[in-house]
Each structure stands twice: as structure tokens, then as C-alpha cells.
Short mmCIF file of C-alpha atoms in Angstrom, two decimals:
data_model
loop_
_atom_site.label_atom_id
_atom_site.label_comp_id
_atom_site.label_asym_id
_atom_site.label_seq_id
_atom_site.Cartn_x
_atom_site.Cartn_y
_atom_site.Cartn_z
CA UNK A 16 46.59 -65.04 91.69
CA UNK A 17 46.84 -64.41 87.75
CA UNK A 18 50.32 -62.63 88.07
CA UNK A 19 53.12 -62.03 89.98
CA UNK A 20 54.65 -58.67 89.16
CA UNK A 21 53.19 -55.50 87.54
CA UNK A 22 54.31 -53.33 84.51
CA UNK A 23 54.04 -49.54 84.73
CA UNK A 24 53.65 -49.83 80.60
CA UNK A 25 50.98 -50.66 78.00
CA UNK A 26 53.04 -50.56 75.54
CA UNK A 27 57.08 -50.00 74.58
CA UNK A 28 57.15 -47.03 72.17
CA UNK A 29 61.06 -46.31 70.92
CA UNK A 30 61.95 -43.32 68.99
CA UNK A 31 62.82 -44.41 66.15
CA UNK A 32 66.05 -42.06 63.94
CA UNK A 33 67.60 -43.55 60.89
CA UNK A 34 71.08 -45.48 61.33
CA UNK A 35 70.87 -44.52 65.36
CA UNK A 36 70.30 -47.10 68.50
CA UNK A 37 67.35 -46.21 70.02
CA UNK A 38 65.93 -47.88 73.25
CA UNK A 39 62.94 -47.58 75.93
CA UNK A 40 62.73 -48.38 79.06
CA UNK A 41 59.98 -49.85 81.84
CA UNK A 42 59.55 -51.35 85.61
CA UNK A 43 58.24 -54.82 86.85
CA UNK A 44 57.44 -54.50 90.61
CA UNK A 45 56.87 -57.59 92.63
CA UNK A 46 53.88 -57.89 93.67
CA UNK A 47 54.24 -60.90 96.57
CA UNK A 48 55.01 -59.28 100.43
CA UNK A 49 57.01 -62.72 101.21
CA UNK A 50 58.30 -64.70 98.05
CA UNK A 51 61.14 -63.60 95.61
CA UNK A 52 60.10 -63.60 91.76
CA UNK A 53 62.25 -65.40 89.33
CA UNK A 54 61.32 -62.55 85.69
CA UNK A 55 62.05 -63.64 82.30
CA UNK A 56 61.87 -61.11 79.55
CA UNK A 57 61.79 -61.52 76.15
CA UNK A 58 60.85 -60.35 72.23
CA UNK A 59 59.23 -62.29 69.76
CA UNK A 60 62.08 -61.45 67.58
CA UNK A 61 65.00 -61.29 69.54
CA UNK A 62 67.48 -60.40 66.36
CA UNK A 63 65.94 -57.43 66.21
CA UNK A 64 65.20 -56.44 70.25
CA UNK A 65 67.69 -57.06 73.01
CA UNK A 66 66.91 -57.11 76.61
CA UNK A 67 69.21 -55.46 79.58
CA UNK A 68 68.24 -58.35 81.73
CA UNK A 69 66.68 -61.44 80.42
CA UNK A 70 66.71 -62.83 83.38
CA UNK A 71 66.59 -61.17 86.68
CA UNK A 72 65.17 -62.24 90.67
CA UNK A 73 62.74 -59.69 91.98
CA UNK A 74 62.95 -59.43 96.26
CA UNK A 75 59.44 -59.37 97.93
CA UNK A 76 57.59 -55.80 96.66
CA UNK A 77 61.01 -54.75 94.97
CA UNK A 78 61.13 -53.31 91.58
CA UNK A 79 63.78 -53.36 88.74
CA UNK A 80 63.86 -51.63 85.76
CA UNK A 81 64.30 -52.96 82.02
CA UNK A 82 65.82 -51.60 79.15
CA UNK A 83 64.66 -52.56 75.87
CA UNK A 84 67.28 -51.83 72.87
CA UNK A 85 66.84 -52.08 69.11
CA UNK A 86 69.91 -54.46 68.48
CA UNK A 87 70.00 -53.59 64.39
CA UNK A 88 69.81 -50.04 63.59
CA UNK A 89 68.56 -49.00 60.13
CA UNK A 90 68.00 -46.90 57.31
CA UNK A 91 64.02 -47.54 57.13
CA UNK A 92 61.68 -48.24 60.13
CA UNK A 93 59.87 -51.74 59.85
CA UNK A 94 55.89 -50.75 59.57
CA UNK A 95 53.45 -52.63 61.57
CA UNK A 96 51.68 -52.98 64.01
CA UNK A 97 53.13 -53.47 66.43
CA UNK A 98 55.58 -54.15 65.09
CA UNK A 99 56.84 -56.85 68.16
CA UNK A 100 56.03 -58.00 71.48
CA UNK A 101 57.76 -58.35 74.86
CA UNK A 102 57.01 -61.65 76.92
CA UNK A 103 56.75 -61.19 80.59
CA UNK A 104 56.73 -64.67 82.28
CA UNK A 105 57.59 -64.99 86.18
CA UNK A 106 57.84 -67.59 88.82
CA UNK A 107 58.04 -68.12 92.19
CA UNK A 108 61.99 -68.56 93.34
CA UNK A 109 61.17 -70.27 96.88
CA UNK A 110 65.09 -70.10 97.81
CA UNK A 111 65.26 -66.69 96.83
CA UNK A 112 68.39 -66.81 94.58
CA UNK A 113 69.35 -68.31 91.73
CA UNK A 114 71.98 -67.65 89.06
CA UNK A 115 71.80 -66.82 85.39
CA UNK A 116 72.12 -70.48 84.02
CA UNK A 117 69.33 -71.88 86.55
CA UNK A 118 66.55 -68.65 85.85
CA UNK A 119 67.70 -69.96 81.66
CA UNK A 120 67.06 -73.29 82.77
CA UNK A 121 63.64 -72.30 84.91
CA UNK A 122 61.98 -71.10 81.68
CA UNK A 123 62.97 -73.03 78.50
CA UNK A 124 63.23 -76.37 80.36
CA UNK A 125 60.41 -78.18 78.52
CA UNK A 126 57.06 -78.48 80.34
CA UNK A 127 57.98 -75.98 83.11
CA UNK A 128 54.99 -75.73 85.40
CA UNK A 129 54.12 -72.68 87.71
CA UNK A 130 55.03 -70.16 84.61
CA UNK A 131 53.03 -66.91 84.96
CA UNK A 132 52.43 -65.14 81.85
CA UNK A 133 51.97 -61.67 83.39
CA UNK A 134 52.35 -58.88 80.24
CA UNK A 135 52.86 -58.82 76.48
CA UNK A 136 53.46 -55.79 75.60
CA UNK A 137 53.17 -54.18 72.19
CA UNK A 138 56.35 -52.85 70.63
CA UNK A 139 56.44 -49.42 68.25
CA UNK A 140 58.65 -46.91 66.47
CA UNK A 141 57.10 -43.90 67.31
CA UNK A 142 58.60 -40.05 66.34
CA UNK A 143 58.30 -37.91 63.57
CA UNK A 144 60.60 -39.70 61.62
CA UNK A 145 58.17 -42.68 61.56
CA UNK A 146 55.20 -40.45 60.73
CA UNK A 147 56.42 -38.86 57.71
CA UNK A 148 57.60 -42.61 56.45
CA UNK A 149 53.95 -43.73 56.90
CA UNK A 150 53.06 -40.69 55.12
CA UNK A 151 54.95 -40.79 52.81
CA UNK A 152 54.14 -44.46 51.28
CA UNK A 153 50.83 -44.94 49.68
CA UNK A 154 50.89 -48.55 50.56
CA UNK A 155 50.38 -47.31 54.04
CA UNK A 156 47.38 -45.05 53.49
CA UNK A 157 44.31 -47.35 54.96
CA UNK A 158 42.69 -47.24 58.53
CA UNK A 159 45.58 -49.30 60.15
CA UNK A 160 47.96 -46.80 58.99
CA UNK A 161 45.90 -44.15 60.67
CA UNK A 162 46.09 -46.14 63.90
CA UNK A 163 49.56 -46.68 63.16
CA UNK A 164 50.35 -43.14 62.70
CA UNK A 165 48.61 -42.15 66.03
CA UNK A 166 51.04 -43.86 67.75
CA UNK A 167 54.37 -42.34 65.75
CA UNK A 168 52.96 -39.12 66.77
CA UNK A 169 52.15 -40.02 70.07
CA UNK A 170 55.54 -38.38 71.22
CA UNK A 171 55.55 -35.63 68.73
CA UNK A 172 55.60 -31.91 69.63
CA UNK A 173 52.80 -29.48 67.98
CA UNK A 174 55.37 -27.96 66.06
CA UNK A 175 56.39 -31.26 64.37
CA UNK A 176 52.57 -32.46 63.92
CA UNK A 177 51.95 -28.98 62.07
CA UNK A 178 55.28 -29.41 60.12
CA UNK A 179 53.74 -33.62 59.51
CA UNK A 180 50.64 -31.68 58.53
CA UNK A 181 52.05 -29.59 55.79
CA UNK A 182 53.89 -32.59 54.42
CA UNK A 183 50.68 -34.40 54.13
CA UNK A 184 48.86 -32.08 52.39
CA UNK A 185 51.95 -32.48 49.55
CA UNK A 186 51.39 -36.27 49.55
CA UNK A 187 47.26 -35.66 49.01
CA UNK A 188 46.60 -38.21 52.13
CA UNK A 189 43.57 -36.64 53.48
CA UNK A 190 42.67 -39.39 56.23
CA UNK A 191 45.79 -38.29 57.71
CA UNK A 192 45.58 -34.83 57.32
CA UNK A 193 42.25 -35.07 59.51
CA UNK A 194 44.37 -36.87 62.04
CA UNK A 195 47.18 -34.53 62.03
CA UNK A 196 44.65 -31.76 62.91
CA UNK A 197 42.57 -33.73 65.13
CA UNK A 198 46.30 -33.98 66.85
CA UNK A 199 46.90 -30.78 67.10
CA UNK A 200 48.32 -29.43 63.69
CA UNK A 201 48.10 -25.62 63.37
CA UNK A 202 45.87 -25.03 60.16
CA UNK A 203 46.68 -21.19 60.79
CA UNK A 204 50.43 -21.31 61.04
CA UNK A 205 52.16 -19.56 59.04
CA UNK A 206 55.85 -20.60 57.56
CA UNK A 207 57.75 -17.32 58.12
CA UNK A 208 60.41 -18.05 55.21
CA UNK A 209 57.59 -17.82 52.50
CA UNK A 210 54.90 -16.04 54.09
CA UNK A 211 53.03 -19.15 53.54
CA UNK A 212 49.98 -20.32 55.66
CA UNK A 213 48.38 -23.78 55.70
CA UNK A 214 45.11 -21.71 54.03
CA UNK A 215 47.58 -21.94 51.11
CA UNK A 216 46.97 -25.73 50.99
CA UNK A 217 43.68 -25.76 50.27
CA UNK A 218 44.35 -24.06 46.56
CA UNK A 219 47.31 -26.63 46.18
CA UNK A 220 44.70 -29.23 46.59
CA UNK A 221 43.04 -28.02 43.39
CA UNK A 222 46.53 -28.49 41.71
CA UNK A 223 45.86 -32.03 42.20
CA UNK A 224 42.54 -32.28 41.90
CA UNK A 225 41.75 -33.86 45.40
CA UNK A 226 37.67 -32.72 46.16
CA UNK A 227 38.14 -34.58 49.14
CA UNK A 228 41.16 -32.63 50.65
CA UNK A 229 39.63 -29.52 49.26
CA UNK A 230 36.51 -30.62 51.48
CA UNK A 231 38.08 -31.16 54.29
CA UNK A 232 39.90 -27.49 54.42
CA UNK A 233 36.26 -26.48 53.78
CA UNK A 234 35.53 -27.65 56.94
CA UNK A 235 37.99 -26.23 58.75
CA UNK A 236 37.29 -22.67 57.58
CA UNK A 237 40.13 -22.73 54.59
CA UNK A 238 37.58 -20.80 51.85
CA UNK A 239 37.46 -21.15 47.88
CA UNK A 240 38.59 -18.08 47.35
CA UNK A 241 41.89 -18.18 49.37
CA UNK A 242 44.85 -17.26 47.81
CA UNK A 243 48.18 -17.93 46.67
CA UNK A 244 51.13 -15.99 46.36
CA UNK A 245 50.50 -15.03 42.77
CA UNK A 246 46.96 -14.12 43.79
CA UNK A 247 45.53 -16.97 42.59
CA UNK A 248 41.99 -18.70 43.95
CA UNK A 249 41.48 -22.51 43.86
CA UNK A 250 39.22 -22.04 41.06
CA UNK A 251 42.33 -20.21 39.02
CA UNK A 252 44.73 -23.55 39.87
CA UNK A 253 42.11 -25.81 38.96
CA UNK A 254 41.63 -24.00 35.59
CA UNK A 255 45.25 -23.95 34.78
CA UNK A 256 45.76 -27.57 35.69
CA UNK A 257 42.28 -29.00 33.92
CA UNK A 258 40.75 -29.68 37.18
CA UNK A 259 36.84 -29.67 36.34
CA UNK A 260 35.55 -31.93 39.57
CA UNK A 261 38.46 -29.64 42.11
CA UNK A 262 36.46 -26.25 40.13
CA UNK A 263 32.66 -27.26 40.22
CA UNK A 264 33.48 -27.74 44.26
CA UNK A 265 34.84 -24.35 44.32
CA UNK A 266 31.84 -23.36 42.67
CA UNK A 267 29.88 -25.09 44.37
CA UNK A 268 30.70 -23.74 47.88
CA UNK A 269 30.73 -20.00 46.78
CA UNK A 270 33.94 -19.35 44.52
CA UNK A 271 33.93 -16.46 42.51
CA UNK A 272 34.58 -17.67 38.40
CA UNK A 273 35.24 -14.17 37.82
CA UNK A 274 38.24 -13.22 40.43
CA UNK A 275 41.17 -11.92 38.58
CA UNK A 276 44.96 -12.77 40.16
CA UNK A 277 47.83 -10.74 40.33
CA UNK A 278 48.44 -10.00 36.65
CA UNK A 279 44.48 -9.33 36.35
CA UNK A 280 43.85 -12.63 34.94
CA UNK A 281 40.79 -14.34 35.34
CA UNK A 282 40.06 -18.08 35.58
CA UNK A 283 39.17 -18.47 32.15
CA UNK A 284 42.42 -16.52 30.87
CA UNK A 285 43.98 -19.34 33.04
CA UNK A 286 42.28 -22.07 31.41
CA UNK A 287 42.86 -20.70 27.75
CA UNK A 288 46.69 -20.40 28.31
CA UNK A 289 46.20 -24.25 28.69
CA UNK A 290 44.01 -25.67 26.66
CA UNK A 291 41.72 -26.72 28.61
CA UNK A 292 38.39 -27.36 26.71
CA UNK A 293 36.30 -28.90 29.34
CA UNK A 294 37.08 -26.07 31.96
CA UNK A 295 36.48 -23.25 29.19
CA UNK A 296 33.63 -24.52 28.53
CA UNK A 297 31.80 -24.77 32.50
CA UNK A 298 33.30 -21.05 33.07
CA UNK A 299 31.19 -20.24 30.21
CA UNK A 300 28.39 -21.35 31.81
CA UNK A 301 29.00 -19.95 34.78
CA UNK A 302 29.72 -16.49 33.37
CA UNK A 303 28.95 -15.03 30.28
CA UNK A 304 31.45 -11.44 31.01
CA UNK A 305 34.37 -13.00 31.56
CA UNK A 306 35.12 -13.71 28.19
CA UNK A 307 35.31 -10.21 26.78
CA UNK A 308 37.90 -9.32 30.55
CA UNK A 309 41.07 -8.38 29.46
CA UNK A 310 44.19 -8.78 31.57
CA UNK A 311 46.97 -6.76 32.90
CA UNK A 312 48.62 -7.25 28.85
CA UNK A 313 45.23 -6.44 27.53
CA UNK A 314 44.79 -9.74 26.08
CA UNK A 315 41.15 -11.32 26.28
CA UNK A 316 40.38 -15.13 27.22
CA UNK A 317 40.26 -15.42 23.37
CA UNK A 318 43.63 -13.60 22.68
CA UNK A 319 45.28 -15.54 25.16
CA UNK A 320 44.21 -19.03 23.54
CA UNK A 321 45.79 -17.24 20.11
CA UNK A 322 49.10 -16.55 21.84
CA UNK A 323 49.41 -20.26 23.00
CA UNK A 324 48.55 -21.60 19.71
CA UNK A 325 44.80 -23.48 21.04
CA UNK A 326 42.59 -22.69 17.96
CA UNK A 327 40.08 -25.53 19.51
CA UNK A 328 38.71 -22.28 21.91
CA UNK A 329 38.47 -20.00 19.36
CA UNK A 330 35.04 -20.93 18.63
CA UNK A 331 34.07 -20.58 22.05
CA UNK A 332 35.72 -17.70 23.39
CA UNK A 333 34.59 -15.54 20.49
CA UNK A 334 34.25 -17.26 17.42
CA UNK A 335 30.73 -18.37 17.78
CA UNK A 336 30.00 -15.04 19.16
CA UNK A 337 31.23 -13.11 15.80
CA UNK A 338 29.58 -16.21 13.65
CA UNK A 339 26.35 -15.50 14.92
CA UNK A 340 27.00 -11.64 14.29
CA UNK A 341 27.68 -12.01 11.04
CA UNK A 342 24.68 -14.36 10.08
CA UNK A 343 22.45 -11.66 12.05
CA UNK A 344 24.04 -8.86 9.96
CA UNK A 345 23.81 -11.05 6.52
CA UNK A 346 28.17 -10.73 6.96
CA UNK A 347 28.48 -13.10 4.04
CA UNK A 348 32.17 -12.42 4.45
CA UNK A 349 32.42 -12.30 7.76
CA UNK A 350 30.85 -15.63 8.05
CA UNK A 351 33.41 -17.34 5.68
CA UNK A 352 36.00 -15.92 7.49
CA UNK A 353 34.71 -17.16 11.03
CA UNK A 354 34.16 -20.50 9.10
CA UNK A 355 37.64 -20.66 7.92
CA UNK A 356 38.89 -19.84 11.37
CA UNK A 357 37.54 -23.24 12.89
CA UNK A 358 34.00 -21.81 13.99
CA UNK A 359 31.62 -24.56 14.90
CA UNK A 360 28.49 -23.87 12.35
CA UNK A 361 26.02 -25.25 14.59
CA UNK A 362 27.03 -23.36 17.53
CA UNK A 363 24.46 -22.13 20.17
CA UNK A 364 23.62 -19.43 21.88
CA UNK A 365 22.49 -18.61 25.95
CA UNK A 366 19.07 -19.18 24.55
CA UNK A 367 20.35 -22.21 22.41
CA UNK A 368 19.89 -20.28 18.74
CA UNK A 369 21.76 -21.24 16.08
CA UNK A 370 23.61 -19.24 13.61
CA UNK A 371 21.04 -20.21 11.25
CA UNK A 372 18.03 -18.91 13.63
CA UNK A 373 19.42 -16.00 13.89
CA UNK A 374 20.14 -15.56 9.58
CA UNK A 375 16.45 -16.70 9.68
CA UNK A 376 14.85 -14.51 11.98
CA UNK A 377 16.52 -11.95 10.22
CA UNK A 378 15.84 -12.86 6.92
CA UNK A 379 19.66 -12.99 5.55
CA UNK A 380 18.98 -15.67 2.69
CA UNK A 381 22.63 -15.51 1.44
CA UNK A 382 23.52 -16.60 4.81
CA UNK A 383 21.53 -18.73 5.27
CA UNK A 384 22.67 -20.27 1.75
CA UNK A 385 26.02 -19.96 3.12
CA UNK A 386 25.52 -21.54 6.68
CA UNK A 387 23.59 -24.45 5.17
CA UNK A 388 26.42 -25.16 2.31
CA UNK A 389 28.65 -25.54 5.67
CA UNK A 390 26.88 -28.36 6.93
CA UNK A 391 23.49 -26.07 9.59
CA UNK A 392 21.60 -28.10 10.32
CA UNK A 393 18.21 -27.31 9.25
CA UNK A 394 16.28 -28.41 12.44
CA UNK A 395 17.80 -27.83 15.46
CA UNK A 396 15.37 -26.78 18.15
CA UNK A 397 16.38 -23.72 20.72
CA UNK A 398 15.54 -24.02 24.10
CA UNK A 399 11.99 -23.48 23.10
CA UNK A 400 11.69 -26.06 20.53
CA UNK A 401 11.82 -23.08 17.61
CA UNK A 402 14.03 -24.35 14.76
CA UNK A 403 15.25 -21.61 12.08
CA UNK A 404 11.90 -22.59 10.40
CA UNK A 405 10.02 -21.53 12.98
CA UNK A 406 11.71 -18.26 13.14
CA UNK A 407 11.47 -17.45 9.33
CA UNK A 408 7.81 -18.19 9.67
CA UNK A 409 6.91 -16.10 12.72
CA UNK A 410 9.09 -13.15 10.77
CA UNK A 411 7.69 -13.37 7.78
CA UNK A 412 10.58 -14.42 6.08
CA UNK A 413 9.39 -16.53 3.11
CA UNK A 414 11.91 -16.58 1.06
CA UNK A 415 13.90 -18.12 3.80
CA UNK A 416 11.00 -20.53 4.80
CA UNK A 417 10.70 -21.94 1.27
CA UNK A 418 14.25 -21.96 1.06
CA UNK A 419 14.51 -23.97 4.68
CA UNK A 420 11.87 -26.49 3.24
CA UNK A 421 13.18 -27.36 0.37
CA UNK A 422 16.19 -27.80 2.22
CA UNK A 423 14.73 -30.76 4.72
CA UNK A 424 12.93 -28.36 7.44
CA UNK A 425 10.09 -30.30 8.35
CA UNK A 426 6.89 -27.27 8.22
CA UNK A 427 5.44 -29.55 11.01
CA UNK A 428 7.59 -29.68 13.70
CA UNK A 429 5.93 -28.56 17.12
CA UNK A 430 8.01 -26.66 19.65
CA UNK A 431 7.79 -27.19 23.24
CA UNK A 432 4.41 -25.70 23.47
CA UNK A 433 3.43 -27.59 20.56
CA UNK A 434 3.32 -24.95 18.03
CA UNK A 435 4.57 -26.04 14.62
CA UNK A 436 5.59 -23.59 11.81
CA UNK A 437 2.26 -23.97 10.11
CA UNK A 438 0.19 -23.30 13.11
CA UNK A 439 2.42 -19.66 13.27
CA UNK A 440 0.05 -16.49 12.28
CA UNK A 441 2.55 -15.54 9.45
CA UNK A 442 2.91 -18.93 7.78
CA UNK A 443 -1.32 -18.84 7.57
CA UNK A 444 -1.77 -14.97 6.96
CA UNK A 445 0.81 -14.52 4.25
CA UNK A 446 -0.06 -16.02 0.71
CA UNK A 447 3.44 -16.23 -0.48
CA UNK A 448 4.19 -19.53 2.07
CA UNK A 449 2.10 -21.45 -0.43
CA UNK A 450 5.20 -23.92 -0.78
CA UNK A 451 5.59 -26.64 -3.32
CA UNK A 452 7.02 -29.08 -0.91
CA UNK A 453 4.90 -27.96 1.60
CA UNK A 454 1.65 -30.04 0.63
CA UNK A 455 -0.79 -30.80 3.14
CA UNK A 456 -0.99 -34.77 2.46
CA UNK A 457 3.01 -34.59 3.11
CA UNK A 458 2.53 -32.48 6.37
CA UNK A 459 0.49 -34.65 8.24
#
């Protein structure tokens, strides 16, 4: 025989409250039919357990029940896990009696033999107290605090796991926001003194930028295109707050980069109001109407970055658009004025044109004077490979073309399908693009 008496416990879990006693309690039964069972009980750390009886004589088959108490109440729960242990040792009392001082003197007189070690029980603070300490620290946030927190909500009720849930998502934890549902949490419930539901969590999560906690309300059907109370999507939070990895997942997954919130703004309104450069400049992408919406003031994206004093987005909420006007209208005026407004000179297009393709294609030689003066660059390619050259040629612009030249366009330069300026129809057809600079020995 390996033991004498049984536990009807794995494990001691006390609810733990702040400042308050707390205790647990369990039963040894004695397993022998004829022979009385001499039971010590301890803790590893008896300043911080006590025991109701230390030391207690179990008749044949009787049982007895313990009471464990937490002998120093506190502010703070102690974290760990477990965070002690309860010795069970027994022996066989032959006599059948024995008072307090001889059961002391059975188990701490030195060398004792016939000592059964029958249970060591783990010891934890369990409750919802517990939990939201755990979550709460971000020391605590590995795998042995999710193991740890499975056991303070061992005890918990659903409506305390959904409320633990909620808190969480506010401390951006999402290992144990998986565990809180996997325990039961209620991603549907809805706080009745806001109106809020946990589907509102998911746009928070852009607020802080956490993908992964974004992902994981993916999963569990909370869309991209949820909203708050304002009206706004995740893709409007993560705008307003910079967010670019929180808004290419919305993206990603199906958000809508044009949705407008309560005040009819859309994302890229949002992201204007703030500054936010990086953000203005994916929506962009993604969308090429939503600069010209206008909100419930009126106000465009480009208006709104005005307002807030963000000249760095002029140039790409309209700016480049009215440059690029201007040097296809030969706007001399209007292209000093974008100029003097910040514009970016070498600003491109959906099809990656340049202002200066677009004076060249058009054949506006003061603007193109103008735009080079302001630091074009002569060769840029377009998503073809076509500098300005190559348009001026293939226009019959040779004004421009000689003008380009002179000015460091190289006539030789092949777009993507390998077609340089001189290989163009109108560069070979029309006599006037005999260019000084433009000799064959330096084209080669």
C-alpha cells in the first residue's frame, strides 16, 4: 500500500478578494477497515497558509474534513503557479490515540520511518478578482499566465468571464481574449448602459493598432466594417489614429475605404484632420473618388487638411491634381501658384505621368520652361517607360523635344517595350527634330 487516506481534491482553489480572509476546504478519508491513521497537514509556506487541524487521528474508514485559511490577507494576490502546496503525510497509530504533542512529535522527530506521503496538493487564488490582476499586468501575458488564468476563472460565472472579456480587449491581450471566449465570454453581449456590444471591440482594436486582436474578432464573425457609436468603421479609427498595418487588414478582409460615418466623413477626411501622411497616401491608392467627397460641412479631404493647418497633404489631396491641370492647360500661373503652395513638381499620376509629360504631350513650352526651372526632372519614365521626351516626340512637339534635349533628355532612352524617342514615327518623319545635341555618334 502507497497511501493511507484519500483526498476528494486535486487541487485547493481559494477565492481570492482584496484585504478579506478567504479559505477552502477538503476531506481525507481513511482508507484502512482496521487501523487508525495518525494525518499531518501542512503548507510549504506556513506564514502565509494555516491549517484547521495540523494534526488529527483518522478511525478505521472515517473521514474528517480540513480547512485551509489564508493567514495574511492582502491588497494584491501573489501570482504563480501554484502559488503553494499542501503536504499530506499519514501513519499508522497502532494504539489508536494519541495527543497533539505525540502526532507533533510522530512527524518532525528526525528519521521517522513508516511516513506515507499520500497528496500534495496545488494551492491557487482563483475568482475574478485574480483574473483581471493577471490581465491586467503585462508581465503576466505568456503561456503560463494563460494556464494561470484558466484556473482564476475556473469559479467564475459567464457574466463575469464576458465582463473579464471586455476588460481584456482594453488591455490589447489577445491570448487571453481567445481564452476568455473559449470560456465562455459572450462576444454578442451587449452593455445596456451604452448600447455597446463586444462587435464594438473589434474597431477599438484599430485604435491601437493590434492586427492580431483585430484577427481574432475576424474569426469570430466581428466584420471590418462594424461600427461605432459615431458611425465609424475600423478602417475610419485606424485612419484617425495613423494605423497603416490595423487599415491594410481591414482592407484586406473586405473593408470599404470609402464608408462615410455619422457626420458623412470618409476615411480619408479622417486621416487629413490628422496628419497622417502614410494613411493618405494608401487610401489614395485604394480609391481615387474619395478625395473630391465632401462631408456633412462640405469640406473635401483637401479642405479638411487646410482647416487643421497640414499643408504636407495638400499636394496629394489636390495639389498635384491642379499642378498637372495647369501644365496640361499651359496655366503658367496656375502652375506658380500650385508651386508656391508646396506642390511636389515631380508628382505622378494613376498612370505615373508627370507634370512635365503631360506639358509635353501637350506641347505647353512655357510650362515646360517653368516646370523644369522648378527642379522636373527631365527623365522620369511612366509606367510604360515614356519619359516627357517620349511624349513630345510621339506628338510632334519639337519645340519641346529640342527644348527637353538640350535640357539632359537622353533621345535614346527605350521604354518598356524598348522603344526609344528616336525609334518614334514623329521624331523620324518630321524634319524639324534635326537637333544639334542630338547627333548620332552621341546617341549610340
Amino acid at each position: 500500500m502507497d497511501r493511507l487516506v484519500t483526498v476528494d481534491a486535486k487541487e485547493l482553489n481559494l477565492l481570492f478578494k482584496p484585504n478579506q480572509k478567504c479559505s477552502t476546504s477538503f476531506k481525507l478519508t481513511n482508507l484502512m477497515h482496521t487501523m487508525s491513521i495518525a494525518v499531518s497537514v501542512t503548507t510549504t509556506n506556513p506564514n502565509l497558509f494555516s491549517i484547521s487541524q495540523p494534526f488529527s487521528v483518522l478511525s478505521p474508514l472515517a473521514s474528517s474534513n480540513f480547512t485551509l485559511f489564508l493567514t495574511l490577507p492582502s491588497e494584491l494576490p501573489q501570482i504563480s503557479s501554484p502559488i503553494d502546496s499542501l503536504h499530506v503525510r499519514t501513519t499508522i497509530l497502532p494504539t489508536g490515540k494519541a495527543n497533539q504533542d505525540d502526532l507533533h512529535r510522530f512527524f518532525t522527530k528526525p528519521g521517522a520511518s513508516h511516513i506515507f506521503r499520500d497528496a500534495n496538493l496545488p494551492i491557487y487564488f482563483v475568482g475574478e478578482f485574480v483574473a483581471k490582476f493577471l490581465i491586467s499586468e503585462p508581465c503576466f501575458q505568456t503561456l503560463e499566465s494563460n494556464f494561470m488564468l484558466s484556473k482564476a476563472i475556473g469559479n467564475c460565472t459567464e457574466t463575469q468571464i464576458t465582463s473579464l472579456l471586455w476588460y481584456a480587449v482594453g488591455k490589447g491581450n489577445p491570448s487571453f481574449v481567445s481564452a476568455l471566449i473559449d470560456a465562455g465570454g459572450d462576444v454578442n453581449f451587449r452593455d445596456l448602459s451604452n448600447g455597446k456590444s463586444l462587435l464594438f471591440a473589434a474597431v477599438n482594436s484599430a485604435a491601437i493598432n493590434r492586427v492580431d486582436l483585430m484577427g481574432l474578432f475576424y474569426e469570430f464573425g466581428c466584420l471590418v466594417n462594424s461600427v461605432d457609436s459615431y458611425g465609424r468603421t475600423p478602417i475610419h479609427v485606424s485612419a484617425i489614429h495613423g494605423n497603416l498595418d490595423a487599415l491594410k487588414f481591414c482592407v484586406s478582409k473586405g473593408g470599404d475605404t470609402d464608408c462615410v460615418d455619422n457626420n458623412g466623413c470618409t476615411p480619408l477626411h479622417c486621416a487629413a484632420s490628422e496628419g497622417r501622411m502614410e494613411v493618405v497616401e494608401f487610401l489614395l491608392e485604394c480609391s481615387s473618388y474619395s478625395k473630391y467627397s465632401i462631408n456633412s460641412d462640405g469640406k473635401t479631404p483637401f479642405l479638411v487638411a487646410i482647416d487643421n493647418g497640414h499643408s504636407h497633404l495638400l499636394d496629394s489631396l489636390r495639389l498635384s491634381d491642379v499642378l498637372h491641370r495647369a501644365a496640361t492647360l499651359g496655366d503658367v500661373h496656375g502652375l506658380r501658384s500650385c508651386i508656391e503652395k508646396g506642390a511636389i513638381i515631380n508628382s505622378r499620376d494613376q498612370n505615373g505621368w508627370t507634370a512635365l509629360h503631360r506639358a509635353s504631350f501637350k506641347g505647353q513650352m512655357e510650362s515646360v520652361k517653368l516646370l523644369i526651372s522648378n527642379g522636373a526632372q527631365v527623365d522620369l519614365v511612366d509606367d510604360a517607360g515614356y519619359t516627357p521626351l517620349h511624349c513630345a516626340t510621339e506628338a510632334g512637339h519639337s519645340e519641346v523635344a529640342s527644348y527637353l534635349i538640350k535640357n539632359g533628355a537622353l533621345a535614346n532612352m527605350k521604354s518598356l517595350k524598348g522603344v526609344s524617342p528616336l525609334n518614334l514615327t514623329s521624331f523620324k518623319t518630321h524634319s524639324a527634330f534635326k537637333f544639334p545635341l542630338c547627333e548620332e555618334k552621341e546617341l549610340v
